[in-house]
XYZ file of C-alpha atoms in Angstrom:
451
model
C -23.199 -1.543 22.692
C -25.149 -2.283 19.577
C -23.779 -4.848 17.031
C -23.877 -2.748 14.349
C -22.027 0.265 16.370
C -18.881 -2.240 16.416
C -18.946 -3.218 13.086
C -18.351 1.047 12.262
C -15.418 0.706 14.721
C -14.221 -2.339 13.647
C -14.311 -1.117 9.954
C -12.387 2.138 10.989
C -9.626 0.788 12.404
C -8.813 -1.765 9.523
C -9.540 1.114 7.040
C -7.027 3.725 9.193
C -4.375 0.645 8.899
C -4.968 0.489 5.619
C -4.316 4.451 4.997
C -0.761 4.676 7.259
C 0.337 2.020 5.021
C -0.914 4.090 1.530
C 0.799 6.869 3.338
C 3.831 5.425 4.189
C 3.984 4.031 0.481
C 2.863 7.147 -0.594
C 5.961 8.736 1.137
C 8.467 6.130 0.653
C 7.440 6.497 -3.268
C 7.883 10.180 -3.682
C 11.128 10.747 -0.969
C 12.559 7.206 -1.832
C 13.090 6.326 1.441
C 11.963 2.957 3.417
C 8.901 3.700 5.380
C 7.060 1.411 7.321
C 3.811 1.117 10.342
C 2.285 -1.535 12.379
C -0.398 -1.019 14.003
C -0.200 -1.513 17.545
C -2.946 -2.537 20.367
C -6.530 -0.124 20.123
C -6.800 1.092 23.227
C -9.273 2.818 25.761
C -8.272 6.797 26.654
C -8.233 9.625 27.874
C -6.734 12.850 27.785
C -4.538 12.025 30.569
C -3.991 8.788 29.348
C -2.206 10.545 26.305
C -0.029 12.838 27.807
C 1.772 9.423 29.708
C 1.845 8.025 26.459
C 3.477 11.329 24.425
C 4.782 13.185 27.153
C 7.438 15.218 25.232
C 6.880 17.090 22.622
C 4.837 16.493 19.763
C 2.858 17.357 16.290
C -1.294 16.763 15.518
C -2.900 17.386 12.619
C -6.688 18.056 13.369
C -8.728 16.259 10.113
C -13.054 16.929 9.846
C -14.817 14.441 8.320
C -18.200 14.320 6.428
C -20.840 12.033 5.588
C -22.285 9.210 8.686
C -18.796 9.758 9.890
C -19.263 13.352 10.626
C -16.948 15.015 13.427
C -13.356 15.547 13.981
C -10.420 13.768 14.548
C -6.204 14.036 15.000
C -3.612 12.616 13.808
C -0.750 12.709 16.704
C 3.173 11.952 16.646
C 6.009 12.131 19.271
C 8.736 14.142 19.263
C 10.937 11.266 17.061
C 8.364 11.359 14.390
C 8.218 14.604 14.471
C 11.615 15.504 13.599
C 11.939 12.485 11.447
C 8.801 13.216 9.025
C 9.408 16.855 9.082
C 13.276 15.970 7.814
C 11.417 13.795 5.676
C 9.639 17.037 3.783
C 11.815 19.905 3.415
C 14.336 16.789 2.301
C 17.034 16.701 4.962
C 19.975 13.993 4.831
C 19.338 11.316 7.862
C 22.179 12.729 9.971
C 20.772 16.113 10.294
C 17.158 14.414 11.039
C 18.787 12.369 13.291
C 20.890 15.117 14.716
C 17.490 17.195 15.366
C 15.925 14.383 16.989
C 18.391 14.402 19.621
C 19.273 17.794 19.917
C 15.628 19.266 20.305
C 14.878 23.188 20.440
C 11.319 24.968 20.766
C 13.106 27.014 18.250
C 13.371 24.191 16.064
C 10.006 22.405 16.868
C 8.584 25.583 15.637
C 10.070 25.742 12.173
C 8.964 22.356 12.077
C 5.457 23.471 11.586
C 4.798 23.896 7.752
C 6.153 20.823 7.289
C 4.484 18.937 9.717
C 1.619 20.118 7.595
C 2.690 19.381 4.596
C 2.412 15.841 6.715
C -1.108 16.399 7.532
C -2.047 16.538 3.865
C -0.358 13.771 2.466
C -2.251 11.425 5.198
C -5.338 13.091 4.868
C -5.071 11.966 0.977
C -4.030 8.524 1.493
C -7.258 8.729 4.298
C -9.598 9.904 1.553
C -8.515 8.126 -0.909
C -8.980 4.431 1.219
C -12.395 5.556 2.360
C -13.347 6.428 -1.213
C -12.356 3.026 -2.278
C -13.823 1.122 1.106
C -16.694 -1.136 -0.553
C -19.915 0.706 0.463
C -21.296 -2.369 1.710
C -19.251 -2.665 4.257
C -17.583 0.440 4.832
C -18.975 3.186 7.861
C -19.671 6.163 5.629
C -19.742 4.670 1.697
C -17.845 7.687 1.067
C -16.089 10.084 3.622
C -14.329 13.319 2.988
C -11.827 14.447 4.821
C -10.198 18.034 5.239
C -7.493 18.890 7.225
C -7.217 22.401 9.291
C -3.911 24.383 8.886
C -1.264 25.550 10.578
C -0.511 22.039 12.525
C -0.010 22.343 16.062
C 3.826 21.355 16.828
C 4.673 21.577 20.665
C 3.248 20.108 24.154
C -0.541 20.264 24.217
C -1.874 18.907 27.359
C -1.883 21.907 30.144
C -4.132 23.733 27.452
C -6.026 20.775 25.602
C -8.703 22.253 24.400
C -7.668 25.001 23.354
C -4.747 23.592 21.591
C -5.767 20.837 20.246
C -10.074 21.043 20.436
C -9.527 17.865 23.086
C -11.057 18.248 26.888
C -8.906 17.071 29.964
C -11.404 14.522 30.709
C -12.485 14.056 26.902
C -12.841 9.230 26.526
C -11.088 8.890 23.329
C -11.196 5.904 21.122
C -6.905 5.805 20.083
C -5.325 3.200 17.265
C -1.591 3.659 17.797
C 1.174 3.126 14.917
C 5.027 2.194 15.481
C 6.285 3.714 12.310
C 10.343 3.808 11.176
C 11.642 5.290 8.447
C 15.313 3.521 6.387
C 17.478 2.964 9.545
C 16.132 5.470 11.700
C 14.316 4.315 15.337
C 11.088 3.827 15.696
C 9.057 6.133 16.490
C 5.213 6.816 17.557
C 2.286 8.135 15.899
C -1.567 7.038 16.116
C -4.486 8.732 15.252
C -7.242 10.035 18.120
C -11.156 9.818 17.507
C -13.661 11.454 20.149
C -16.104 8.206 21.191
C -18.990 10.552 20.148
C -17.561 10.067 17.114
C -19.365 6.195 16.657
C -22.566 8.121 18.390
C -23.565 9.848 21.601
C -23.980 5.791 23.091
C -20.829 4.312 22.225
C -18.986 1.757 24.446
C -15.363 1.116 23.300
C -14.857 -2.957 23.146
C -11.168 -3.375 22.322
C -11.767 -7.071 22.119
C -14.021 -6.659 18.759
C -11.508 -4.479 16.946
C -9.452 -5.622 13.996
C -6.321 -5.373 14.667
C -3.622 -5.165 11.557
C -3.268 -9.081 10.005
C -6.475 -10.246 11.523
C -9.426 -8.450 8.909
C -10.884 -11.075 6.959
C -11.647 -10.462 2.779
C -15.329 -10.611 1.782
C -15.173 -12.712 -1.547
C -18.109 -11.171 -3.714
C -19.339 -12.666 -7.251
C -20.900 -10.266 -9.888
C -24.308 -12.244 -10.673
C -23.968 -10.314 -14.186
C -21.748 -13.096 -16.436
C -21.272 -10.010 -19.265
C -20.306 -7.237 -16.810
C -17.077 -8.380 -14.855
C -14.315 -6.659 -13.017
C -10.681 -7.709 -14.417
C -8.829 -10.653 -12.277
C -6.847 -8.917 -9.414
C -3.557 -10.446 -8.876
C -2.855 -9.427 -5.105
C -4.169 -9.961 -1.233
C -3.687 -5.879 -0.825
C -6.018 -5.304 -4.149
C -8.091 -8.085 -3.675
C -9.116 -5.608 0.340
C -10.217 -2.907 -1.850
C -13.441 -4.352 -4.324
C -15.032 -1.473 -5.161
C -13.054 0.698 -6.797
C -13.477 5.181 -5.887
C -15.308 6.880 -8.312
C -12.756 8.369 -10.842
C -12.523 10.425 -12.912
C -13.340 7.581 -15.524
C -16.202 7.278 -12.959
C -17.209 10.686 -13.692
C -20.943 12.234 -13.751
C -22.843 10.137 -16.380
C -25.663 12.511 -18.374
C -29.095 12.323 -17.346
C -30.152 11.748 -21.203
C -27.627 8.418 -20.974
C -29.851 7.299 -18.089
C -33.400 7.885 -19.196
C -31.638 5.513 -21.971
C -30.419 2.983 -20.100
C -33.456 2.856 -18.064
C -35.437 0.699 -21.309
C -35.931 -2.785 -21.252
C -32.949 -3.590 -23.043
C -32.080 -6.923 -22.128
C -28.819 -7.445 -20.292
C -26.663 -10.701 -21.320
C -28.241 -13.663 -18.840
C -31.789 -12.151 -19.012
C -34.951 -13.115 -20.125
C -37.366 -11.375 -22.218
C -37.680 -9.085 -25.769
C -35.694 -5.926 -26.283
C -37.728 -2.471 -26.309
C -36.922 0.698 -27.016
C -37.778 3.922 -23.836
C -40.985 4.799 -24.243
C -40.363 8.162 -23.934
C -40.899 10.429 -27.101
C -37.264 11.533 -27.564
C -36.249 8.271 -28.032
C -39.245 6.636 -30.292
C -37.599 5.494 -33.574
C -33.902 4.629 -31.640
C -34.156 0.633 -31.719
C -32.053 0.695 -34.342
C -29.075 1.895 -32.549
C -29.256 -0.865 -30.008
C -28.254 -3.514 -32.326
C -24.799 -1.697 -32.349
C -21.564 -3.638 -30.509
C -18.919 -2.736 -28.334
C -16.601 -4.109 -31.351
C -18.406 -1.744 -33.588
C -17.308 1.383 -31.203
C -14.277 0.452 -29.079
C -11.326 2.125 -29.297
C -8.370 -0.209 -30.538
C -5.666 1.254 -29.372
C -4.757 1.012 -25.263
C -2.240 2.365 -23.410
C -0.662 -0.036 -20.625
C 1.205 1.679 -17.875
C 3.228 -0.937 -14.698
C 1.575 -0.435 -11.258
C 4.894 0.565 -10.310
C 5.156 3.294 -12.860
C 5.286 6.716 -11.520
C 3.041 9.205 -12.728
C 5.072 11.099 -14.872
C 6.091 7.833 -16.525
C 2.075 7.214 -16.465
C 1.376 10.609 -18.433
C 4.615 10.584 -20.568
C 2.793 6.777 -22.566
C -0.295 8.568 -22.435
C 0.537 11.894 -23.769
C 2.924 9.872 -26.457
C -0.088 8.038 -27.071
C -2.563 10.613 -27.499
C -5.043 8.694 -24.804
C -7.105 9.829 -22.221
C -7.396 6.137 -20.048
C -4.325 4.036 -19.550
C -4.932 0.508 -18.784
C -2.291 -0.492 -15.342
C -1.030 -3.812 -15.550
C 1.418 -6.776 -16.121
C 1.852 -9.228 -18.826
C -1.331 -8.802 -19.947
C -3.195 -9.296 -16.924
C -5.236 -5.976 -16.411
C -5.349 -4.403 -12.479
C -6.858 -1.237 -12.618
C -7.376 2.155 -15.362
C -6.472 5.520 -14.389
C -7.543 8.499 -16.543
C -6.035 11.350 -17.491
C -7.803 13.642 -14.965
C -6.848 11.238 -12.017
C -3.205 12.364 -12.897
C -3.929 15.460 -12.490
C -5.935 15.647 -9.779
C -2.658 13.325 -7.815
C -0.350 15.970 -8.927
C 0.918 19.392 -7.050
C -0.781 22.236 -8.856
C 2.405 24.597 -8.292
C 3.373 21.980 -11.880
C 1.922 24.068 -13.441
C 4.122 27.071 -14.915
C 1.371 29.778 -13.906
C 2.822 28.722 -10.120
C 6.137 27.779 -11.018
C 7.617 30.942 -8.668
C 5.663 28.923 -5.844
C 7.337 25.771 -7.102
C 8.863 23.092 -3.812
C 10.690 20.225 -4.105
C 7.691 18.408 -2.513
C 5.591 19.643 -5.856
C 7.968 17.666 -7.671
C 7.957 15.186 -5.229
C 3.758 13.898 -6.006
C 5.660 13.451 -9.827
C 7.225 9.835 -8.101
C 3.924 8.510 -6.629
C 3.305 5.263 -8.008
C 0.426 4.697 -10.477
C -1.456 1.731 -8.666
C -2.009 4.027 -5.555
C -4.519 5.615 -7.785
C -5.962 3.134 -10.050
C -9.402 2.200 -9.965
C -9.847 -1.209 -9.159
C -11.803 -3.473 -9.980
C -12.003 -2.637 -12.902
C -15.903 -2.540 -14.646
C -15.777 -4.651 -18.182
C -18.385 -5.494 -20.942
C -17.400 -8.143 -23.502
C -16.891 -6.952 -27.526
C -20.536 -8.738 -28.164
C -21.958 -6.320 -25.502
C -24.665 -3.777 -27.078
C -24.853 0.150 -27.177
C -27.752 -0.534 -24.552
C -26.069 -2.449 -22.062
C -22.542 -0.562 -22.623
C -24.695 2.093 -21.944
C -27.016 0.708 -18.687
C -23.293 -0.672 -17.620
C -21.967 3.284 -17.607
C -25.322 4.048 -15.674
C -25.157 1.691 -12.838
C -21.531 1.957 -12.376
C -21.104 5.337 -13.136
C -18.028 4.888 -15.182
C -16.890 7.206 -18.247
C -14.751 4.175 -19.160
C -15.410 0.201 -20.253
C -12.275 -1.584 -21.200
C -13.123 -4.450 -24.174
C -12.296 -7.826 -22.785
C -12.383 -11.949 -24.142
C -13.522 -14.571 -22.438
C -9.920 -15.321 -21.479
C -9.967 -11.546 -19.861
C -7.665 -10.440 -23.230
C -8.200 -6.505 -23.439
C -9.075 -5.620 -27.001
C -9.701 -2.272 -26.611
C -11.911 0.516 -24.684
C -15.475 1.967 -25.210
C -15.888 5.778 -23.876
C -18.841 7.479 -23.008
C -17.904 9.745 -26.145
C -17.546 6.722 -28.463
C -20.964 6.183 -27.645
C -21.836 9.997 -28.646
C -20.390 8.980 -31.842
C -22.486 6.941 -32.797
C -25.380 8.101 -31.723
C -24.223 10.790 -33.796
C -23.486 8.801 -36.962
C -27.038 7.724 -37.199
C -28.386 10.835 -36.624
C -29.613 11.774 -39.655
C -31.835 8.551 -40.326
C -34.997 9.905 -38.226
C -36.141 12.952 -36.421
C -35.826 11.138 -33.391
C -32.745 9.698 -32.986
C -31.593 13.644 -34.267
C -33.310 15.070 -30.998
C -31.511 12.194 -29.336
C -28.104 12.736 -30.035
C -28.128 16.072 -29.783
C -29.402 15.636 -25.972
C -26.333 13.541 -25.681
C -23.857 15.881 -27.261
C -25.256 19.071 -24.442
C -25.068 16.798 -21.692
C -21.299 15.648 -22.339
C -20.812 19.228 -22.790
C -21.724 20.156 -19.901
C -20.731 17.432 -17.330
C -17.185 18.254 -19.319
C -14.044 15.748 -20.101
C -12.085 13.619 -18.035
């Protein structure tokens, strides 16, 4: 098997373990339980081998993957996991969960189908988040999108495995097993099943090459641009996610900004003379590029602790009418979250129009910790950064918001794409060309929408 293929399997294993741990943290925060998981030895398996591992009732969530990691894979939970996680989702007391684990019936299992579907939705959400945050230089796909098929399967699939869960009886799979614990309940087993073909038709499984939890190495990266630096990370777990997800704070940058950013404006640390774009629409805009970040930045910044819930962070943003909130402690910037990030993470059924369909699980999304949706590391600029450089960074890193920090990392304010638009509009009366530029930018902003 080619070395690159081994690296793909190893990286997928690493990200899968991060995603399962993120799922456990999400469940812990949402439902007030202590949930943990540990990866076990990765194995090359067949459906017959899986049957030996899971010889009672099981719950299976089928997931479709796009991009380079294209294909279908499955999450599987043993009988104890089925009733434990299903019970947590419907908010049963621990005594009732233990009773269900011990007094199993087909009818009881069938009653858990919807709850198992919700488990799959939450788990797929964790996978989407972790895989999209994976560094595009080392992640197998750069960005994946996973979609969960409903309804989930609950029962005994092995006699008709191809019909029930889409696995042929002689199919070879790449199996990553986990052991999970919830509060004082006995541990249960689960895992993720990848068909070998999902990694390539010629994949030959080499278990010694896979990454077992605790053995993953972390890459250290350095920014060549001294004026554009990620905020300092505080924890090892945060350092493992070197490239932030393309959050709403990073939404699409207008074509006009990209054209202006492609001018030969000199960035800090580079040599040469700044010139404006040659495009006729931008002739006469040279004076605008003398504007600095501290001239246009928003001075009032809203902060939240990484352990704050979505509800707490949203309340702070509403109190200060903020579109973005800085995440950190003691003035150390660890991440950033936009208003739309929070609304996307919350259940849509919390909206008044959907009130009659609201369930306890929807309210539980308000308890998700803000650190699990924040983007990190944070791309920052200095107070003296020029307007041209700020636009260059927004275009290059696909950001709509750049915190302004000093040499010590202290946050002085933030610059958003709309602060740049306002600066351009303010100066648009100077020349017809600038007026044309400003109008084009505002039209592009309206088309892109706000975040």
